[in-house]
Amino acid sequence: MRPARHCFSPAVFFVNRISKRRRECHFHGKLEAKILSQYSPCSFSGILLGSPSIGQSTSLALWILSLSYPRIGPSADRSRGAILIDNSPSLRPGSYYAKELKQVLPPEVFERNPWQLLWLIPHLAIIAASISALLLTNIHWGFRLLLSAAIGHSFGCLMYLAHEILHGTVVKNGTLQNWLSGICMLPYCISPEHWKAWHNRSHHCHTSKTGRDPDSFGDVYMNRKAPFAKFTTKLAPGSGYLRSWFFMGFWFSFHALVTLFVHSKVFEYWKPAQRRKQLALFSAMVAFWAGVGYAVGPYNFAFIYLLPMVVANCVQMFYISTNHLFCDETQDENDPLINSLTVSTPRWVSWLHLNFGYHVEHHVMPYANSKHAPKIQAALKEHFGTRYHEMPLQQALRVLYETPPVHLSRQELVDMRTGIVYSTLGPNGELPHVVDQVAVPVRPRKRVKNRPAAVDVPVTETSPEDVKQNRAA
């Protein structure tokens, strides 16, 4: 039996190349990646060097270190499944968790699940039957509302299916993925490439990173400098504005327009020709629904499409809005156990919604089909202790509307109107609560990079009564 490997933290120098277009970090060469892969990501005193001209000396330094020091972190020859519970406060990328879990999860977790396509049959049947009943019968308006709700729910469930398809967890063929997901997303007027650029590349790669994550409401600086960000924040849950109570019923469709016309242009999702193609596809889908409206008349169109889209938006946003908004901001390292939250629902609801609430699991392994999310959840809970965050959906919705959406610092959220500061979801699952109050207009805090997740900003407990006294003073 080989002796246990001792821990050591050598100063490792490596090159950090920045891609101008995507602004993503890469190792300078294969040697660095090979050597660094033998060490735990939190075991280094890493120094980022931006000049590629020192690549040879960097490779030499890493090679010398690999000879001079024994490997640290997880042992290379450990038995399958021998992972210690990890409650370290250090931020880690999703790839770290995925690499660890691959050793304990069964191989079928990583297989595609084409049987999920069978969900097309009941949902398309519900939509077709409900539309036929609305057009061909003169039923009471109350039943018309129920049929509209059924259509909207099926619209939302088809979006869940499109989400799985475009992550490649259902079918492999790219053309088939585009056609199937295009049918599912037609009610939202979202093309497959639009969704992949918005969700797969921007959201997953830059989760909770101000500006880069299209699903984040950003920080104080962004809300002070960008008028459009200030406008959208007033629509968000927890903003304190009356209009925020309508958020669930329209935001997903509205946000699709924002990503298509604003965010995609600022961050160059596509080349000019590709952008024109996406705009043409969007125009074609809008024209299709306009034609439907013209054919059936405004009254029927309201029950066939407009009211169902309110329900469909709610079906999406009940999950999406609770997954990240009151978690830590992660500017420097995209750690899915720190910036994401899984919301639990009754088992039959999870089954009906394709396990869409298992969001931490999805960010750790987006290439695993949602059918296997419970297995991934069990492994995360077993091996990563309290780093894993989960909350019942109804509780998450309540917290969402009690907590402002704008980050003052990585672990602080602030009400831009009153200056009241809340903590984010705590490292051990502590609910957000009032911790401070700052002067209005709110100004950004000075940021310090690379702080451990659990010790970002000194937070002192402040009661609501103290805040009221401060406001009165």
Short mmCIF file of C-alpha atoms in Angstrom, two decimals:
data_model
loop_
_atom_site.label_atom_id
_atom_site.label_comp_id
_atom_site.label_asym_id
_atom_site.label_seq_id
_atom_site.Cartn_x
_atom_site.Cartn_y
_atom_site.Cartn_z
CA MET A 1 0.00 0.00 0.00
CA ARG A 2 1.41 3.37 -1.00
CA PRO A 3 1.96 6.00 1.73
CA ALA A 4 -0.49 8.85 2.07
CA ARG A 5 0.45 11.95 0.09
CA HIS A 6 1.15 14.97 2.21
CA CYS A 7 -0.23 18.43 1.46
CA PHE A 8 1.98 21.24 0.24
CA SER A 9 1.25 24.57 -1.45
CA PRO A 10 4.03 25.42 -3.91
CA ALA A 11 4.02 28.75 -5.70
CA VAL A 12 3.02 27.80 -9.20
CA PHE A 13 3.50 30.22 -12.07
CA PHE A 14 1.42 29.67 -15.13
CA VAL A 15 0.31 31.61 -18.15
CA ASN A 16 -3.23 32.88 -18.38
CA ARG A 17 -4.18 33.61 -21.95
CA ILE A 18 -7.19 35.81 -22.50
CA SER A 19 -9.28 35.35 -25.61
CA LYS A 20 -10.35 38.83 -26.71
CA ARG A 21 -13.63 37.67 -28.15
CA ARG A 22 -14.86 35.39 -25.36
CA ARG A 23 -12.65 36.68 -22.58
CA GLU A 24 -12.12 33.15 -21.33
CA CYS A 25 -9.00 31.84 -19.60
CA HIS A 26 -6.90 29.02 -21.02
CA PHE A 27 -3.64 27.35 -20.06
CA HIS A 28 -0.71 28.31 -22.29
CA GLY A 29 0.16 24.72 -23.22
CA LYS A 30 -0.65 21.07 -22.69
CA LEU A 31 2.23 20.57 -20.27
CA GLU A 32 0.84 23.13 -17.82
CA ALA A 33 -2.62 21.59 -18.01
CA LYS A 34 -1.25 18.09 -17.53
CA ILE A 35 0.80 19.03 -14.47
CA LEU A 36 -1.86 21.23 -12.92
CA SER A 37 -4.47 18.51 -13.36
CA GLN A 38 -2.58 16.43 -10.79
CA TYR A 39 -3.20 18.99 -8.09
CA SER A 40 -6.28 20.13 -6.23
CA PRO A 41 -7.49 23.49 -7.66
CA CYS A 42 -7.36 25.13 -4.22
CA SER A 43 -3.85 23.95 -3.36
CA PHE A 44 -1.86 26.54 -5.28
CA SER A 45 -0.63 30.01 -4.60
CA GLY A 46 -1.34 30.88 -8.21
CA ILE A 47 0.09 33.95 -9.91
CA LEU A 48 -1.50 34.85 -13.24
CA LEU A 49 0.93 36.13 -15.84
CA GLY A 50 -0.48 37.64 -18.99
CA SER A 51 2.54 37.60 -21.28
CA PRO A 52 2.81 34.57 -23.60
CA SER A 53 6.51 35.34 -24.10
CA ILE A 54 7.33 33.57 -20.84
CA GLY A 55 5.65 30.35 -21.90
CA GLN A 56 8.88 28.32 -22.11
CA SER A 57 10.11 29.36 -18.68
CA THR A 58 6.66 28.70 -17.27
CA SER A 59 6.63 25.19 -18.69
CA LEU A 60 10.10 24.59 -17.25
CA ALA A 61 9.03 25.87 -13.82
CA LEU A 62 5.99 23.61 -13.78
CA TRP A 63 8.06 20.63 -14.89
CA ILE A 64 10.56 21.27 -12.09
CA LEU A 65 7.73 21.56 -9.58
CA SER A 66 6.25 18.30 -10.79
CA LEU A 67 9.57 16.60 -10.04
CA SER A 68 10.24 18.43 -6.78
CA TYR A 69 6.94 18.00 -4.97
CA PRO A 70 4.65 15.02 -4.43
CA ARG A 71 1.15 15.30 -5.78
CA ILE A 72 -1.40 16.93 -3.54
CA GLY A 73 -5.16 16.91 -3.27
CA PRO A 74 -7.05 13.79 -4.37
CA SER A 75 -4.70 10.85 -4.76
CA ALA A 76 -4.25 9.57 -8.29
CA ASP A 77 -4.52 5.92 -7.21
CA ARG A 78 -7.50 6.16 -4.86
CA SER A 79 -10.22 3.61 -5.13
CA ARG A 80 -13.47 4.36 -6.94
CA GLY A 81 -15.78 6.44 -4.78
CA ALA A 82 -13.23 7.41 -2.13
CA ILE A 83 -14.03 11.13 -1.94
CA LEU A 84 -13.93 13.08 1.30
CA ILE A 85 -16.64 15.59 2.17
CA ASP A 86 -15.45 18.98 0.95
CA ASN A 87 -16.65 22.03 2.88
CA SER A 88 -13.71 24.24 1.87
CA PRO A 89 -14.68 27.89 1.30
CA SER A 90 -12.49 28.18 -1.81
CA LEU A 91 -14.26 28.85 -5.10
CA ARG A 92 -13.99 26.02 -7.62
CA PRO A 93 -15.14 25.62 -11.22
CA GLY A 94 -17.93 23.26 -12.17
CA SER A 95 -15.41 21.04 -13.93
CA TYR A 96 -13.81 20.26 -10.56
CA TYR A 97 -17.06 18.88 -9.13
CA ALA A 98 -17.82 17.03 -12.35
CA LYS A 99 -14.40 15.38 -12.35
CA GLU A 100 -14.86 14.21 -8.77
CA LEU A 101 -18.40 12.91 -9.31
CA LYS A 102 -17.53 11.00 -12.46
CA GLN A 103 -15.63 8.59 -10.24
CA VAL A 104 -18.73 7.59 -8.27
CA LEU A 105 -21.63 8.00 -10.71
CA PRO A 106 -22.71 5.05 -12.88
CA PRO A 107 -21.94 5.28 -16.63
CA GLU A 108 -25.62 5.50 -17.62
CA VAL A 109 -25.79 9.00 -16.09
CA PHE A 110 -23.84 10.27 -19.09
CA GLU A 111 -25.93 8.56 -21.76
CA ARG A 112 -28.50 10.38 -23.88
CA ASN A 113 -32.18 9.80 -23.23
CA PRO A 114 -34.09 9.85 -26.57
CA TRP A 115 -37.19 8.52 -24.78
CA GLN A 116 -37.79 12.07 -23.53
CA LEU A 117 -39.01 12.92 -27.04
CA LEU A 118 -42.20 11.02 -26.16
CA TRP A 119 -43.20 14.11 -24.16
CA LEU A 120 -43.91 15.77 -27.52
CA ILE A 121 -46.96 13.56 -28.00
CA PRO A 122 -49.06 14.53 -24.94
CA HIS A 123 -48.12 18.20 -25.02
CA LEU A 124 -48.79 18.69 -28.74
CA ALA A 125 -52.04 16.75 -28.30
CA ILE A 126 -53.12 18.99 -25.39
CA ILE A 127 -52.32 22.11 -27.41
CA ALA A 128 -54.15 20.87 -30.51
CA ALA A 129 -57.22 19.65 -28.58
CA SER A 130 -57.48 22.84 -26.53
CA ILE A 131 -57.18 25.11 -29.56
CA SER A 132 -59.81 23.05 -31.39
CA ALA A 133 -62.19 23.33 -28.44
CA LEU A 134 -61.65 27.09 -28.22
CA LEU A 135 -62.29 27.62 -31.93
CA LEU A 136 -65.05 25.10 -32.60
CA THR A 137 -67.20 25.29 -29.47
CA ASN A 138 -68.99 28.07 -27.66
CA ILE A 139 -67.97 27.13 -24.12
CA HIS A 140 -68.16 29.29 -21.00
CA TRP A 141 -65.32 31.79 -20.57
CA GLY A 142 -64.27 30.05 -17.34
CA PHE A 143 -63.57 26.84 -19.26
CA ARG A 144 -61.80 28.89 -21.89
CA LEU A 145 -59.43 30.16 -19.20
CA LEU A 146 -58.72 26.59 -18.09
CA LEU A 147 -57.96 25.55 -21.66
CA SER A 148 -55.66 28.56 -22.04
CA ALA A 149 -53.84 27.52 -18.87
CA ALA A 150 -53.45 23.98 -20.24
CA ILE A 151 -51.99 25.34 -23.48
CA GLY A 152 -49.61 27.60 -21.56
CA HIS A 153 -48.43 24.80 -19.31
CA SER A 154 -47.67 22.63 -22.33
CA PHE A 155 -45.83 25.55 -23.96
CA GLY A 156 -43.67 25.77 -20.83
CA CYS A 157 -43.03 22.01 -20.69
CA LEU A 158 -42.00 21.99 -24.34
CA MET A 159 -39.45 24.67 -23.47
CA TYR A 160 -38.03 22.35 -20.80
CA LEU A 161 -37.72 19.67 -23.48
CA ALA A 162 -36.01 22.09 -25.88
CA HIS A 163 -33.57 22.95 -23.10
CA GLU A 164 -32.60 19.28 -22.77
CA ILE A 165 -32.39 18.78 -26.53
CA LEU A 166 -30.05 21.74 -27.06
CA HIS A 167 -27.73 20.57 -24.30
CA GLY A 168 -27.31 17.41 -26.36
CA THR A 169 -28.76 15.08 -23.73
CA VAL A 170 -31.61 13.71 -25.86
CA VAL A 171 -30.37 13.23 -29.45
CA LYS A 172 -26.90 13.58 -30.94
CA ASN A 173 -27.62 14.85 -34.47
CA GLY A 174 -27.33 18.65 -34.57
CA THR A 175 -29.85 19.14 -37.38
CA LEU A 176 -32.41 17.02 -35.56
CA GLN A 177 -31.73 18.99 -32.37
CA ASN A 178 -32.45 22.26 -34.18
CA TRP A 179 -35.70 21.07 -35.77
CA LEU A 180 -37.10 19.48 -32.62
CA SER A 181 -36.15 22.37 -30.34
CA GLY A 182 -37.37 24.88 -32.93
CA ILE A 183 -40.84 23.34 -32.74
CA CYS A 184 -40.75 23.41 -28.94
CA MET A 185 -39.63 27.06 -28.76
CA LEU A 186 -41.91 28.44 -31.48
CA PRO A 187 -44.35 29.97 -28.94
CA TYR A 188 -41.49 32.00 -27.44
CA CYS A 189 -40.13 33.06 -30.87
CA ILE A 190 -36.67 31.81 -29.88
CA SER A 191 -34.47 30.07 -32.44
CA PRO A 192 -32.15 27.19 -31.45
CA GLU A 193 -29.00 29.22 -32.12
CA HIS A 194 -30.36 32.17 -30.14
CA TRP A 195 -30.96 29.89 -27.15
CA LYS A 196 -27.55 28.24 -27.38
CA ALA A 197 -25.79 31.61 -27.52
CA TRP A 198 -27.88 33.06 -24.69
CA HIS A 199 -28.13 30.05 -22.37
CA ASN A 200 -25.43 27.49 -23.19
CA ARG A 201 -22.58 29.90 -23.88
CA SER A 202 -23.34 33.15 -22.05
CA HIS A 203 -25.27 31.99 -18.98
CA HIS A 204 -23.47 28.71 -18.29
CA CYS A 205 -19.98 30.10 -18.92
CA HIS A 206 -20.49 33.34 -16.97
CA THR A 207 -23.07 32.48 -14.29
CA SER A 208 -23.72 35.39 -11.89
CA LYS A 209 -20.99 37.48 -13.48
CA THR A 210 -22.15 41.08 -13.76
CA GLY A 211 -22.69 42.12 -17.36
CA ARG A 212 -21.65 38.84 -18.94
CA ASP A 213 -24.46 36.71 -17.49
CA PRO A 214 -27.62 37.84 -19.30
CA ASP A 215 -29.79 36.35 -16.53
CA SER A 216 -28.26 38.49 -13.76
CA PHE A 217 -29.44 41.94 -12.65
CA GLY A 218 -25.84 42.90 -11.99
CA ASP A 219 -24.26 45.08 -9.35
CA VAL A 220 -24.54 48.65 -8.12
CA TYR A 221 -22.01 49.96 -10.62
CA MET A 222 -23.92 48.53 -13.59
CA ASN A 223 -27.22 49.88 -12.30
CA ARG A 224 -25.73 53.36 -11.83
CA LYS A 225 -24.02 53.54 -15.22
CA ALA A 226 -26.47 51.70 -17.50
CA PRO A 227 -29.96 53.28 -17.76
CA PHE A 228 -31.43 50.13 -19.31
CA ALA A 229 -30.14 48.01 -16.40
CA LYS A 230 -31.72 50.47 -13.98
CA PHE A 231 -35.02 50.17 -15.86
CA THR A 232 -35.05 46.36 -15.86
CA THR A 233 -34.08 46.16 -12.18
CA LYS A 234 -37.29 47.99 -11.28
CA LEU A 235 -39.18 45.10 -12.89
CA ALA A 236 -37.40 42.45 -10.83
CA PRO A 237 -38.72 40.65 -7.73
CA GLY A 238 -37.51 42.28 -4.53
CA SER A 239 -37.07 45.69 -6.15
CA GLY A 240 -39.99 47.04 -4.11
CA TYR A 241 -41.88 48.39 -7.12
CA LEU A 242 -45.48 47.40 -7.81
CA ARG A 243 -44.61 46.43 -11.37
CA SER A 244 -42.34 43.65 -10.05
CA TRP A 245 -45.40 41.60 -9.10
CA PHE A 246 -46.09 41.08 -12.82
CA PHE A 247 -42.55 39.82 -13.41
CA MET A 248 -43.34 36.10 -13.63
CA GLY A 249 -46.00 36.54 -16.30
CA PHE A 250 -43.91 38.36 -18.91
CA TRP A 251 -40.20 38.27 -18.09
CA PHE A 252 -39.05 35.21 -20.05
CA SER A 253 -40.51 36.52 -23.32
CA PHE A 254 -39.29 40.05 -22.62
CA HIS A 255 -35.82 38.81 -21.70
CA ALA A 256 -35.63 36.85 -24.95
CA LEU A 257 -36.01 40.19 -26.76
CA VAL A 258 -33.33 41.77 -24.56
CA THR A 259 -30.83 39.03 -25.32
CA LEU A 260 -31.61 39.12 -29.05
CA PHE A 261 -31.49 42.88 -29.58
CA VAL A 262 -29.22 44.16 -26.77
CA HIS A 263 -27.01 41.61 -25.02
CA SER A 264 -26.15 39.68 -28.18
CA LYS A 265 -25.00 42.89 -29.85
CA VAL A 266 -22.94 44.18 -26.92
CA PHE A 267 -21.13 40.86 -26.45
CA GLU A 268 -21.05 39.84 -30.11
CA TYR A 269 -22.87 36.52 -29.96
CA TRP A 270 -22.67 36.25 -33.75
CA LYS A 271 -20.93 37.63 -36.81
CA PRO A 272 -22.99 40.16 -38.84
CA ALA A 273 -24.30 37.56 -41.31
CA GLN A 274 -25.29 35.20 -38.48
CA ARG A 275 -26.98 38.04 -36.66
CA ARG A 276 -29.05 38.91 -39.72
CA LYS A 277 -30.09 35.25 -39.95
CA GLN A 278 -31.25 35.25 -36.32
CA LEU A 279 -33.24 38.44 -36.83
CA ALA A 280 -34.83 36.94 -39.94
CA LEU A 281 -35.82 33.80 -38.03
CA PHE A 282 -37.30 35.90 -35.25
CA SER A 283 -39.26 37.97 -37.78
CA ALA A 284 -40.58 34.81 -39.41
CA MET A 285 -41.83 33.44 -36.09
CA VAL A 286 -43.48 36.75 -35.19
CA ALA A 287 -45.11 36.80 -38.63
CA PHE A 288 -46.41 33.27 -38.06
CA TRP A 289 -48.16 34.23 -34.83
CA ALA A 290 -49.43 37.47 -36.36
CA GLY A 291 -50.95 35.37 -39.14
CA VAL A 292 -52.60 33.10 -36.59
CA GLY A 293 -54.02 36.14 -34.83
CA TYR A 294 -55.38 37.53 -38.09
CA ALA A 295 -56.95 34.17 -39.00
CA VAL A 296 -58.74 33.50 -35.70
CA GLY A 297 -59.50 37.06 -34.63
CA PRO A 298 -58.34 38.98 -31.54
CA TYR A 299 -60.80 37.36 -29.10
CA ASN A 300 -59.79 33.79 -29.92
CA PHE A 301 -56.14 34.79 -30.23
CA ALA A 302 -56.17 36.04 -26.65
CA PHE A 303 -57.19 32.56 -25.42
CA ILE A 304 -55.07 30.62 -27.93
CA TYR A 305 -51.80 32.52 -27.51
CA LEU A 306 -51.69 35.64 -25.33
CA LEU A 307 -53.08 34.19 -22.09
CA PRO A 308 -51.23 30.87 -22.57
CA MET A 309 -47.97 32.82 -22.90
CA VAL A 310 -48.58 34.44 -19.51
CA VAL A 311 -48.87 30.94 -18.02
CA ALA A 312 -45.88 29.70 -20.03
CA ASN A 313 -43.75 32.57 -18.72
CA CYS A 314 -44.76 31.74 -15.15
CA VAL A 315 -43.92 28.06 -15.67
CA GLN A 316 -40.40 29.09 -16.72
CA MET A 317 -39.74 31.91 -14.28
CA PHE A 318 -40.89 30.13 -11.11
CA TYR A 319 -37.74 28.05 -11.53
CA ILE A 320 -35.33 30.36 -13.37
CA SER A 321 -35.75 33.37 -11.08
CA THR A 322 -35.05 31.33 -7.93
CA ASN A 323 -31.93 29.57 -9.23
CA HIS A 324 -29.36 32.37 -8.89
CA LEU A 325 -30.71 35.80 -7.97
CA PHE A 326 -30.13 35.69 -4.19
CA CYS A 327 -26.98 33.55 -4.34
CA ASP A 328 -23.39 34.84 -4.29
CA GLU A 329 -22.05 36.80 -7.21
CA THR A 330 -19.10 34.98 -8.81
CA GLN A 331 -16.97 37.36 -10.83
CA ASP A 332 -13.68 35.47 -10.63
CA GLU A 333 -14.63 31.78 -10.55
CA ASN A 334 -17.84 30.19 -11.79
CA ASP A 335 -18.60 27.91 -8.83
CA PRO A 336 -22.05 26.30 -9.31
CA LEU A 337 -22.32 25.23 -5.66
CA ILE A 338 -21.89 28.85 -4.61
CA ASN A 339 -23.88 30.74 -7.26
CA SER A 340 -26.75 28.29 -7.83
CA LEU A 341 -29.71 26.88 -5.92
CA THR A 342 -31.75 23.72 -6.45
CA VAL A 343 -35.46 24.13 -5.73
CA SER A 344 -37.47 21.09 -4.65
CA THR A 345 -41.03 20.32 -5.69
CA PRO A 346 -43.34 17.30 -5.20
CA ARG A 347 -42.02 14.28 -7.06
CA TRP A 348 -44.83 14.27 -9.60
CA VAL A 349 -44.19 17.94 -10.42
CA SER A 350 -40.48 17.25 -10.92
CA TRP A 351 -41.38 14.38 -13.23
CA LEU A 352 -43.81 16.52 -15.22
CA HIS A 353 -41.29 19.38 -15.51
CA LEU A 354 -38.33 17.15 -16.47
CA ASN A 355 -36.52 17.78 -13.17
CA PHE A 356 -35.98 21.41 -14.14
CA GLY A 357 -35.62 22.44 -10.49
CA TYR A 358 -32.36 20.49 -10.11
CA HIS A 359 -30.30 23.51 -11.09
CA VAL A 360 -27.06 22.98 -9.17
CA GLU A 361 -26.87 19.53 -10.71
CA HIS A 362 -27.48 20.98 -14.16
CA HIS A 363 -24.70 23.55 -13.83
CA VAL A 364 -22.25 20.92 -12.59
CA MET A 365 -23.09 18.50 -15.41
CA PRO A 366 -25.08 20.24 -18.18
CA TYR A 367 -24.32 17.32 -20.51
CA ALA A 368 -26.16 14.83 -18.26
CA ASN A 369 -29.83 14.27 -18.96
CA SER A 370 -32.23 15.63 -16.34
CA LYS A 371 -33.55 12.11 -15.77
CA HIS A 372 -30.38 11.44 -13.77
CA ALA A 373 -30.43 14.68 -11.75
CA PRO A 374 -31.50 12.91 -8.51
CA LYS A 375 -28.42 10.65 -8.72
CA ILE A 376 -26.16 13.66 -9.24
CA GLN A 377 -27.87 15.40 -6.32
CA ALA A 378 -27.25 12.44 -4.01
CA ALA A 379 -23.57 12.40 -4.95
CA LEU A 380 -23.21 16.16 -4.42
CA LYS A 381 -24.83 15.98 -0.99
CA GLU A 382 -22.67 13.05 0.04
CA HIS A 383 -19.33 14.38 -1.13
CA PHE A 384 -19.60 18.17 -0.85
CA GLY A 385 -21.45 18.62 2.43
CA THR A 386 -23.01 22.00 3.15
CA ARG A 387 -21.63 23.59 -0.01
CA TYR A 388 -24.75 22.21 -1.71
CA HIS A 389 -27.82 24.49 -1.54
CA GLU A 390 -31.43 23.32 -1.82
CA MET A 391 -34.75 24.95 -0.90
CA PRO A 392 -38.47 24.20 -1.44
CA LEU A 393 -39.82 26.17 -4.39
CA GLN A 394 -42.49 28.02 -2.40
CA GLN A 395 -39.90 29.15 0.16
CA ALA A 396 -37.51 30.22 -2.59
CA LEU A 397 -40.23 32.37 -4.18
CA ARG A 398 -40.93 34.04 -0.85
CA VAL A 399 -37.23 34.77 -0.28
CA LEU A 400 -36.96 36.06 -3.85
CA TYR A 401 -39.57 38.76 -3.26
CA GLU A 402 -38.10 39.67 0.13
CA THR A 403 -34.56 40.16 -1.20
CA PRO A 404 -33.32 42.86 -3.61
CA PRO A 405 -31.77 41.67 -6.90
CA VAL A 406 -28.72 43.99 -7.11
CA HIS A 407 -25.33 42.98 -5.68
CA LEU A 408 -23.47 45.47 -3.50
CA SER A 409 -20.61 42.99 -3.13
CA ARG A 410 -20.23 39.30 -3.74
CA GLN A 411 -22.15 38.35 -0.61
CA GLU A 412 -24.36 41.42 -0.25
CA LEU A 413 -27.54 42.54 -1.99
CA VAL A 414 -28.83 46.08 -1.71
CA ASP A 415 -32.16 47.83 -2.13
CA MET A 416 -31.29 50.72 -4.46
CA ARG A 417 -34.21 52.80 -3.13
CA THR A 418 -33.59 52.52 0.61
CA GLY A 419 -29.96 51.43 0.94
CA ILE A 420 -30.92 48.42 3.10
CA VAL A 421 -28.31 45.68 2.66
CA TYR A 422 -29.09 41.96 2.78
CA SER A 423 -26.79 38.96 2.89
CA THR A 424 -26.92 36.44 0.09
CA LEU A 425 -27.79 32.79 0.69
CA GLY A 426 -25.29 31.69 3.35
CA PRO A 427 -22.55 29.07 2.88
CA ASN A 428 -24.47 26.71 5.16
CA GLY A 429 -27.88 27.55 3.71
CA GLU A 430 -28.63 30.54 5.97
CA LEU A 431 -31.46 32.60 4.50
CA PRO A 432 -30.77 36.15 3.30
CA HIS A 433 -31.32 38.72 6.06
CA VAL A 434 -30.75 42.41 6.78
CA VAL A 435 -27.10 43.09 7.67
CA ASP A 436 -26.53 46.80 7.10
CA GLN A 437 -27.76 50.02 5.61
CA VAL A 438 -25.83 52.36 3.32
CA ALA A 439 -26.44 55.91 2.18
CA VAL A 440 -28.66 56.65 -0.80
CA PRO A 441 -27.77 57.01 -3.64
CA VAL A 442 -26.02 53.69 -3.21
CA ARG A 443 -22.39 53.56 -4.29
CA PRO A 444 -20.36 50.45 -5.19
CA ARG A 445 -18.19 48.81 -2.59
CA LYS A 446 -14.50 48.38 -3.30
CA ARG A 447 -14.00 44.85 -4.60
CA VAL A 448 -11.24 42.49 -3.52
CA LYS A 449 -10.61 39.61 -5.90
CA ASN A 450 -10.13 35.93 -5.12
CA ARG A 451 -11.58 35.96 -1.62
CA PRO A 452 -12.78 32.60 -0.30
CA ALA A 453 -16.52 32.12 -0.69
CA ALA A 454 -17.24 32.09 3.04
CA VAL A 455 -15.23 35.18 3.99
CA ASP A 456 -16.05 37.74 1.34
CA VAL A 457 -17.22 40.77 3.32
CA PRO A 458 -17.41 41.26 7.09
CA VAL A 459 -21.12 40.88 7.79
CA THR A 460 -22.68 41.94 11.06
CA GLU A 461 -26.15 40.98 12.14
CA THR A 462 -28.57 43.91 12.06
CA SER A 463 -32.18 43.66 13.12
CA PRO A 464 -35.01 45.33 11.19
CA GLU A 465 -35.55 47.60 14.23
CA ASP A 466 -31.96 48.84 13.98
CA VAL A 467 -32.46 49.59 10.31
CA LYS A 468 -35.62 51.58 11.05
CA GLN A 469 -33.76 53.61 13.69
CA ASN A 470 -30.93 54.28 11.23
CA ARG A 471 -33.40 55.43 8.59
CA ALA A 472 -35.15 57.70 11.10
CA ALA A 473 -31.80 59.21 12.11
#
